[in-house]
Amino acid sequence: MIVCKAFLKVIRKNIGMIIIYTVIFLVFSVANSRTGETQTTFVSEKPSVCLVTEDDSLLSDCLCRYIGEHMEIVDLPEQDRADALFYKEICSIIRIPKHYGRNVCSGEQTAVGIQTSVDYKAEFVKLMLERFGRVQNIYVKTTDSEQELVNAIESALESSVKVEVASALDEKALTAASDFYNFAAYSMMACIVFIICLVLSSFNEIMIRKRTLVSSMPYGKYSTLLMLSSCLYAMAVWAVLVLLSFCIVPDGMKTDRGIWYVMNGCLYMLVSLTLAYLLSTVLKGKNAITGIVNVITLGCSFLCGVFVPADYLPDSVMAVARVLPTYWYVQTNELLKTTETLDKTTVLPILIHFAVLSGFCVLFYAAGMMISRHNRRIA
Amino acid sequence: MSVILEVSHLTKEYKTVKAVDDLSFTLNEHEILGLLGPNGSGKSTTMNCILSLLRYSSGSIRIHGKEMSPSAYDLKQEIGVIFQDVAVFEELTVYDNIRYFCGLYIRDRKTAEAYIEDAIHLTGLEDYRKFYPKQLSGGLLRRLNIACGIAHKPKLLFFDEPTVAVDPQSRNNILEGIEKLREQGASVIYTTHYMEEAEQLCDRIIIMDKGKILASGTPDSLKSITSVTEKVMAEVPRLSEEKLHKLEGEVTNGSIRYENGRLVVSFHDGKDHITHLIDILRRMQISYLRIYSERPTLNDVFLELTGKELRD
Amino acid sequence: MFLHNYRYSLVVLLRNKGLVFWTLAFPVIMALLFHMSFAGIDDAERFSAIEVAVVDDDAYQNQVIFARAMEELSKSEDAVLHLHYADSTEAEELLNNGEVTAVISIQKREPVVRVLSSGIQETIVQSVVEEIRCDSEVISDLAKEEILAEIGEDGTDLDFERIFTDISKAVLSVKSKVNNLNQKEYSFVMIEYESLIAMTCLYSGLLSMTLMNMHQANLSAVGKRSTVAPARRGAVLAGAMCAALTVQLITLMMLYAVLLLIVKADFGNDIGKILLLSLSGSLAGLTLGAAVSVLVRTGENAKMTVLLSIVMSGCFCSGMMGIVMKNIIDKHLPFINWINPAAMITDGLYALYYYGAVDRYWFDLASILLFSVVMTAVSIGGLRRRQYDSM
């Protein structure tokens, strides 16, 4: 009991660090959380664009209406447009030149101008404008007036296609839950590994250890108590994160995957705990701990799809990331997001990932025990 | 002898507590002045005030007749300080540490190098020039601490408990070194709570407690304050109340104290009472293991002045 | 005195392993981690043909015009869709496995698109199919008119195949172009590297803080020794700060070497202005560290915590942990980034590349220098003839 009490008192001294990591995590989770109703029908995405028109003709009005139907028009002053494009507030700036309507009707060369980024939304905007242009170019030869042309274009572009959503998954809710738990990997690992390493390093300080070794408490019992105290702290961190998940991404957590996210988080917590134990036997001094733990937690997070979606990481990086436990944790979250139904077949890969994470736990703990035993002999 | 340092009515208050209370003293040229007192008596505070490190509430501090202040660079040029905590850079070697601190005082490179060699020689660090502080023992570290403080050959030296946690041999080396410095023309203020050091080293001693000066003077003059002229100590494993009472009746010119198997008889007149006491003990059939006598110490002076031991 | 302190401060800094790690090694490690993580982002986000399955059954084959238009579309060089022809079961499997984004089939003579969820790729597929359907209707309308016209002229021996083929060719060959007004492509991810440079500049505060702590009497015995020495504080601290700046310049050179040679980041051609901004940023970091050391009157650990909190919060607001955060802060809480040196550095580098050395760059540069002046004034004011109430 006295060992546990001492452990908790030392943790309390580092409460500032725990709060900082939790606040960072909360800010990110809230900023990135997506809310919205479950969608069982298809809803077309409407990218945001800035529309600048220098023409006042019927044709340009028709084009503006068409753009408004398929895109979200954002009104921005000139000086803010370039930044808005860079930061992806808008995906395109569309410019309708002067005398556009008159030039089209008289057969002169003219075209809508576009400034875009290079992603899918920008490509969609380009496609839609080209589609309008094609229909306009087809009908300009067969109509006699601008009004006729506008009528023909609008009639042709009314055409719509039925889109069915095959999946019953609440994609947005599950994406939010996956993103939450993915980012939680960084916070959880940082909170657990950093704090436990700091606390255990205080207990492992040479003079303290010597005092412990000569005391009447068996060293095995002492070690076990320290491990249990660390476990208690790690479970508290995990519990807080789970609680936050139910507050911030409740829709995803209420599905049948909710319990799987929680279990995955629990396993990752155990991995972090055993990693902290291993590192505490190796690292000496607060500076070394701060440096190495930061490199490990940030490295795991960057390389395994925590900060950058796994889909965007190069194959070479993903190949290297397989040796890190965070990779298996993130992959489980991705599976939970995309798997249509959870049955015996589809759950098997998840269970394999759980087994791999358990293997990491055993590996870290065994390595930590060996090093600890070796250190005791030297002391 | 001219006065080199004059402290007048120095007072330093922390909220309601007076760490230094109306302190006045002087330091003469080539003198070693001891500030003796228990922990918390205000010795280090006094020293920090003199060095203008601490703001004080009232009083004045003059060195060579000039007011001491943080910007009195001409006065600072003459001062050397050896702090209780080792004040060296972990990242620099022994030689580089001394070189750096000497360089803050001596601008001329050749002069500085000559002074550094003298300091290394004085502190016996010739074989450790390229060592880092982490590689030195406690005693050597203290010597390095001293070398950094004296390298620029200051005329006024402050030693703040320099022998704390130091082995006896290193302590003797330090005390001998200070004597040498005085011979070379330095004046020294030496703070300590070890009375033996103060008695051995200091020309004059100021006894402090709770920020006040209790007494000051030479060691002999301080000892004359106490009414005790001789103390005889005997190790007596067993002494009954009855025999103790009887013994008190036998010793008419002194007081008796018996605790933890040690009998202490403090005589208030004359000396050489040991033979007389041996006779009394034999007569009363009180067996003892060892018996010896000593002259009164500063601890006795302190005890008389404050009612408690210097080591308390 | 200045040179004396400069020399020894440099030695002290370079032999401090902790400092060397945080100021030299950590930014380089972060740059490499960024490079490994972000290398694929631009390509991943860049548009590439969308995988689509087509149910090639009788119903589809009967829609001749639609089928022909689909094939024409997928063959072109800048094809938007990449088609996989399959039967209904195979197509569903491809969809469920995530190998295709959509399945296109003909039901009751109308095209139907099946997707797993709503999204931009699915919306693109929808709009392409709508366009093809629209083309089919246009071809059909124009063919009818042509047939009626030919029947009117000469009512026999109509070559329907030829009419449909000619009209299909005519309609499908109509192209439309939009004018590309893009000036410069600037990777979104560059903000991360600019933020990293800002972080490295501000981490120089650790260097100046370490040296300032060494010269404060209430923090260490060495500080006491330094304070009682007759050396002018100004010369001592100036030497220390210059040593810190030297180490910082070495750090920046290493970081830029990694960014330019390994990461192959492009900051533009205006090397002089980039270096000027980086140097000013380092000055801001140094003076910030000095000011924190003077103002925060607690132990060394607390000072370091305060400094790191300020730097990391600043980097967070400048987009290091989420690129859009800078934009959000600029829009909704602009006053934060007006006083945030990390945002000034990041914005200056961004403006230099994106806009050239216009007012915005000079404004950021001036802001950083003003920040440095303020921090220096604070430090001097705090240290001047300082005495302590307690130690």
Short mmCIF file of C-alpha atoms in Angstrom, two decimals, chain B:
data_model
loop_
_atom_site.label_atom_id
_atom_site.label_comp_id
_atom_site.label_asym_id
_atom_site.label_seq_id
_atom_site.Cartn_x
_atom_site.Cartn_y
_atom_site.Cartn_z
CA MET B 1 45.48 47.92 11.12
CA SER B 2 43.08 49.59 8.70
CA VAL B 3 39.46 48.63 8.42
CA ILE B 4 38.71 46.92 5.13
CA LEU B 5 35.02 46.13 5.63
CA GLU B 6 32.50 47.97 7.76
CA VAL B 7 28.96 46.68 8.33
CA SER B 8 26.70 49.11 10.20
CA HIS B 9 23.28 48.32 11.59
CA LEU B 10 22.49 45.77 8.90
CA THR B 11 18.94 44.50 9.02
CA LYS B 12 17.26 42.06 6.65
CA GLU B 13 13.61 41.24 7.10
CA TYR B 14 11.52 38.56 5.45
CA LYS B 15 7.92 39.60 6.07
CA THR B 16 7.71 39.29 9.88
CA VAL B 17 10.99 37.49 10.50
CA LYS B 18 14.30 39.32 10.94
CA ALA B 19 16.96 37.16 9.35
CA VAL B 20 19.60 39.74 10.27
CA ASP B 21 18.87 42.11 13.12
CA ASP B 22 20.86 45.30 13.50
CA LEU B 23 24.23 43.74 12.81
CA SER B 24 27.38 45.82 13.07
CA PHE B 25 30.99 44.68 12.78
CA THR B 26 34.23 45.45 11.02
CA LEU B 27 36.95 43.44 9.34
CA ASN B 28 40.54 44.59 9.58
CA GLU B 29 43.26 44.11 7.02
CA HIS B 30 44.96 40.67 7.04
CA GLU B 31 42.44 39.45 9.57
CA ILE B 32 40.43 36.23 9.53
CA LEU B 33 37.03 36.94 11.00
CA GLY B 34 34.76 34.02 11.81
CA LEU B 35 30.97 34.14 11.76
CA LEU B 36 29.98 31.28 14.01
CA GLY B 37 26.44 30.14 14.62
CA PRO B 38 23.99 27.28 14.14
CA ASN B 39 22.01 26.71 10.94
CA GLY B 40 19.55 29.55 10.39
CA SER B 41 21.43 32.07 12.48
CA GLY B 42 21.85 34.49 9.57
CA LYS B 43 25.49 33.91 8.59
CA SER B 44 24.91 33.22 4.88
CA THR B 45 22.27 35.95 4.72
CA THR B 46 24.76 38.42 6.15
CA MET B 47 27.34 37.37 3.60
CA ASN B 48 24.87 37.61 0.69
CA CYS B 49 23.89 41.11 1.83
CA ILE B 50 27.52 42.20 1.98
CA LEU B 51 28.02 40.86 -1.56
CA SER B 52 24.96 42.80 -2.75
CA LEU B 53 23.22 39.61 -3.79
CA LEU B 54 20.39 40.18 -1.36
CA ARG B 55 18.38 43.33 -0.84
CA TYR B 56 18.54 44.40 2.81
CA SER B 57 16.04 46.45 4.76
CA SER B 58 18.39 48.94 6.38
CA GLY B 59 22.00 49.58 7.28
CA SER B 60 25.15 50.21 5.32
CA ILE B 61 28.05 48.21 4.01
CA ARG B 62 31.33 49.87 3.15
CA ILE B 63 34.47 48.36 1.70
CA HIS B 64 37.57 50.51 1.80
CA GLY B 65 35.24 53.34 2.89
CA LYS B 66 33.09 53.06 -0.28
CA GLU B 67 29.45 52.01 -0.30
CA MET B 68 28.98 48.49 -1.66
CA SER B 69 26.38 48.05 -4.42
CA PRO B 70 25.68 45.71 -7.36
CA SER B 71 27.40 48.11 -9.73
CA ALA B 72 30.49 48.78 -7.56
CA TYR B 73 32.76 46.99 -10.04
CA ASP B 74 35.95 48.44 -8.58
CA LEU B 75 35.11 46.93 -5.19
CA LYS B 76 34.00 43.63 -6.76
CA GLN B 77 37.42 43.41 -8.39
CA GLU B 78 38.92 42.92 -4.91
CA ILE B 79 36.45 40.30 -3.72
CA GLY B 80 36.67 36.53 -3.97
CA VAL B 81 33.87 34.18 -2.89
CA ILE B 82 33.83 30.49 -2.09
CA PHE B 83 30.22 29.40 -1.76
CA GLN B 84 28.93 26.50 0.25
CA ASP B 85 27.54 24.90 -2.94
CA VAL B 86 30.13 24.03 -5.51
CA ALA B 87 29.95 26.73 -8.17
CA VAL B 88 31.57 25.27 -11.28
CA PHE B 89 30.47 24.37 -14.81
CA GLU B 90 29.89 20.66 -15.32
CA GLU B 91 30.74 21.08 -18.98
CA LEU B 92 34.21 22.61 -18.47
CA THR B 93 37.40 20.94 -17.32
CA VAL B 94 39.17 21.92 -14.10
CA TYR B 95 41.52 24.21 -15.98
CA ASP B 96 38.75 25.78 -18.10
CA ASN B 97 36.62 26.45 -15.02
CA ILE B 98 39.40 28.32 -13.27
CA ARG B 99 40.29 30.07 -16.54
CA TYR B 100 36.72 31.22 -17.05
CA PHE B 101 36.17 32.66 -13.60
CA CYS B 102 39.60 34.24 -13.46
CA GLY B 103 38.88 35.80 -16.82
CA LEU B 104 35.91 37.67 -15.33
CA TYR B 105 38.39 39.59 -13.16
CA ILE B 106 41.70 39.67 -15.04
CA ARG B 107 41.65 40.95 -18.59
CA ASP B 108 45.29 40.42 -19.46
CA ARG B 109 45.78 36.91 -20.76
CA LYS B 110 49.34 36.38 -19.61
CA THR B 111 48.58 37.63 -16.09
CA ALA B 112 45.50 35.44 -15.93
CA GLU B 113 47.46 32.36 -16.98
CA ALA B 114 50.09 33.00 -14.33
CA TYR B 115 47.41 33.45 -11.67
CA ILE B 116 45.66 30.26 -12.75
CA GLU B 117 48.88 28.28 -12.35
CA ASP B 118 49.27 29.72 -8.86
CA ALA B 119 45.73 28.78 -7.95
CA ILE B 120 46.14 25.24 -9.29
CA HIS B 121 49.37 24.86 -7.33
CA LEU B 122 47.87 26.28 -4.14
CA THR B 123 44.90 23.89 -4.25
CA GLY B 124 46.94 20.85 -5.37
CA LEU B 125 45.05 20.30 -8.63
CA GLU B 126 48.08 19.90 -10.89
CA ASP B 127 47.20 16.32 -11.82
CA TYR B 128 43.54 17.09 -12.53
CA ARG B 129 43.63 19.89 -15.09
CA LYS B 130 41.80 17.97 -17.79
CA PHE B 131 39.29 16.29 -15.49
CA TYR B 132 35.63 17.22 -15.53
CA PRO B 133 33.85 18.00 -12.23
CA LYS B 134 31.89 14.73 -12.49
CA GLN B 135 35.17 12.81 -12.36
CA LEU B 136 36.40 14.46 -9.15
CA SER B 137 35.90 13.28 -5.58
CA GLY B 138 34.11 15.50 -3.08
CA GLY B 139 37.33 16.88 -1.65
CA LEU B 140 38.82 17.66 -5.04
CA LEU B 141 35.61 19.35 -6.09
CA ARG B 142 35.82 21.59 -3.06
CA ARG B 143 39.39 22.45 -3.95
CA LEU B 144 38.27 23.34 -7.45
CA ASN B 145 35.54 25.50 -5.93
CA ILE B 146 38.19 27.33 -3.93
CA ALA B 147 40.56 27.67 -6.86
CA CYS B 148 37.79 29.35 -8.90
CA GLY B 149 37.23 31.83 -6.07
CA ILE B 150 40.84 32.77 -5.38
CA ALA B 151 42.49 32.58 -8.81
CA HIS B 152 42.36 36.35 -9.35
CA LYS B 153 44.21 36.98 -6.04
CA PRO B 154 41.50 38.96 -4.27
CA LYS B 155 42.25 40.99 -1.19
CA LEU B 156 38.90 40.29 0.48
CA LEU B 157 37.74 36.69 0.66
CA PHE B 158 34.43 35.23 1.72
CA PHE B 159 34.25 31.56 2.65
CA ASP B 160 30.73 30.27 3.22
CA GLU B 161 31.00 26.95 5.10
CA PRO B 162 33.53 25.56 2.65
CA THR B 163 34.21 22.34 4.61
CA VAL B 164 30.68 20.93 4.82
CA ALA B 165 30.67 17.20 3.92
CA VAL B 166 34.43 17.18 3.43
CA ASP B 167 36.76 14.49 4.77
CA PRO B 168 39.15 15.49 7.60
CA GLN B 169 42.26 15.47 5.41
CA SER B 170 40.73 17.74 2.80
CA ARG B 171 39.40 19.95 5.53
CA ASN B 172 42.88 20.41 6.95
CA ASN B 173 44.18 21.19 3.49
CA ILE B 174 41.51 23.86 3.07
CA LEU B 175 42.25 25.49 6.40
CA GLU B 176 45.99 25.48 5.69
CA GLY B 177 45.28 27.03 2.32
CA ILE B 178 43.33 29.86 3.93
CA GLU B 179 46.19 30.56 6.26
CA LYS B 180 48.50 30.80 3.27
CA LEU B 181 46.15 33.25 1.62
CA ARG B 182 46.19 35.44 4.69
CA GLU B 183 49.98 35.32 4.64
CA GLN B 184 49.82 36.52 1.05
CA GLY B 185 47.83 39.56 2.15
CA ALA B 186 44.18 38.60 2.05
CA SER B 187 41.52 39.41 4.62
CA VAL B 188 38.95 36.69 5.19
CA ILE B 189 35.41 36.36 6.44
CA TYR B 190 34.80 32.74 7.30
CA THR B 191 31.33 31.43 8.16
CA THR B 192 30.96 28.07 9.83
CA HIS B 193 29.02 26.16 12.42
CA TYR B 194 32.08 24.09 13.37
CA MET B 195 33.58 25.72 16.45
CA GLU B 196 36.86 23.79 16.11
CA GLU B 197 37.50 25.38 12.75
CA ALA B 198 36.68 28.81 14.04
CA GLU B 199 38.98 28.36 17.03
CA GLN B 200 41.79 27.02 14.89
CA LEU B 201 41.60 29.54 12.07
CA CYS B 202 40.04 32.80 13.13
CA ASP B 203 41.65 35.83 14.70
CA ARG B 204 38.30 37.09 15.81
CA ILE B 205 34.97 35.36 16.06
CA ILE B 206 31.44 36.72 15.99
CA ILE B 207 28.90 34.36 17.54
CA MET B 208 25.47 34.77 15.96
CA ASP B 209 22.06 33.41 16.63
CA LYS B 210 18.69 34.44 15.20
CA GLY B 211 20.28 37.24 13.22
CA LYS B 212 21.90 38.93 16.20
CA ILE B 213 25.46 39.11 17.45
CA LEU B 214 25.62 37.37 20.79
CA ALA B 215 29.27 37.98 21.42
CA SER B 216 32.43 38.82 19.56
CA GLY B 217 36.13 38.76 20.28
CA THR B 218 39.16 36.56 20.09
CA PRO B 219 38.64 32.87 20.92
CA ASP B 220 40.26 33.29 24.30
CA SER B 221 38.27 36.37 25.18
CA LEU B 222 35.07 34.62 24.20
CA LYS B 223 35.91 31.62 26.33
CA SER B 224 36.42 33.91 29.28
CA ILE B 225 32.76 34.86 29.04
CA THR B 226 31.80 31.52 30.32
CA SER B 227 32.09 30.84 34.03
CA VAL B 228 33.40 27.39 33.35
CA THR B 229 37.18 27.12 33.79
CA GLU B 230 37.61 23.44 33.21
CA LYS B 231 35.47 20.50 32.20
CA VAL B 232 36.28 16.97 33.26
CA MET B 233 34.53 14.18 31.36
CA ALA B 234 34.34 10.54 32.46
CA GLU B 235 32.70 7.56 30.79
CA VAL B 236 30.69 5.96 33.60
CA PRO B 237 28.56 3.04 32.40
CA ARG B 238 26.45 2.78 35.57
CA LEU B 239 25.69 5.50 38.08
CA SER B 240 22.79 5.26 40.48
CA GLU B 241 20.70 8.28 41.53
CA GLU B 242 21.95 7.94 45.07
CA LYS B 243 25.60 8.00 44.10
CA LEU B 244 24.98 10.88 41.68
CA HIS B 245 23.37 12.85 44.47
CA LYS B 246 26.29 12.07 46.76
CA LEU B 247 28.73 13.13 44.08
CA GLU B 248 26.97 16.43 43.70
CA GLY B 249 27.56 17.00 47.40
CA GLU B 250 31.27 16.24 47.02
CA VAL B 251 31.86 18.65 44.11
CA THR B 252 31.31 22.06 45.59
CA ASN B 253 32.96 24.25 42.97
CA GLY B 254 31.25 22.92 39.86
CA SER B 255 28.10 21.54 38.31
CA ILE B 256 27.51 17.93 37.35
CA ARG B 257 25.62 16.50 34.38
CA TYR B 258 25.15 12.78 33.72
CA GLU B 259 23.52 11.45 30.54
CA ASN B 260 24.00 8.50 28.24
CA GLY B 261 26.81 7.05 30.33
CA ARG B 262 28.82 10.24 30.31
CA LEU B 263 29.60 12.24 33.42
CA VAL B 264 30.48 15.90 32.80
CA VAL B 265 31.76 18.03 35.66
CA SER B 266 32.09 21.75 34.86
CA PHE B 267 34.32 23.58 37.33
CA HIS B 268 33.86 27.28 37.86
CA ASP B 269 37.25 28.10 39.34
CA GLY B 270 40.85 27.07 38.86
CA LYS B 271 42.06 24.18 36.76
CA ASP B 272 43.67 20.75 37.05
CA HIS B 273 40.74 19.27 38.87
CA ILE B 274 41.08 15.88 37.24
CA THR B 275 43.20 14.35 40.01
CA HIS B 276 40.75 15.49 42.64
CA LEU B 277 37.81 14.03 40.76
CA ILE B 278 39.61 10.69 40.29
CA ASP B 279 40.05 10.53 44.06
CA ILE B 280 36.37 11.21 44.65
CA LEU B 281 35.28 8.56 42.16
CA ARG B 282 37.60 5.98 43.72
CA ARG B 283 36.40 6.77 47.17
CA MET B 284 32.79 6.43 46.13
CA GLN B 285 33.62 3.24 44.23
CA ILE B 286 32.29 4.61 40.99
CA SER B 287 33.92 2.75 38.14
CA TYR B 288 34.76 4.58 34.92
CA LEU B 289 36.27 3.62 31.60
CA ARG B 290 37.96 6.82 30.55
CA ILE B 291 38.49 10.23 32.10
CA TYR B 292 39.87 13.43 30.54
CA SER B 293 39.71 17.14 30.95
CA GLU B 294 39.40 20.02 28.51
CA ARG B 295 39.32 23.75 28.53
CA PRO B 296 35.98 25.43 27.86
CA THR B 297 35.01 25.62 24.21
CA LEU B 298 32.99 28.02 22.16
CA ASN B 299 30.17 25.55 22.45
CA ASP B 300 30.17 26.25 26.20
CA VAL B 301 30.10 29.95 25.44
CA PHE B 302 27.17 29.46 23.11
CA LEU B 303 25.42 27.26 25.64
CA GLU B 304 25.83 29.90 28.29
CA LEU B 305 24.57 32.65 25.99
CA THR B 306 21.61 30.83 24.49
CA GLY B 307 20.88 27.82 26.69
CA LYS B 308 21.43 25.44 23.77
CA GLU B 309 24.36 23.71 22.11
CA LEU B 310 25.96 25.09 18.98
CA ARG B 311 25.24 21.81 17.24
CA ASP B 312 21.49 21.88 17.99
#
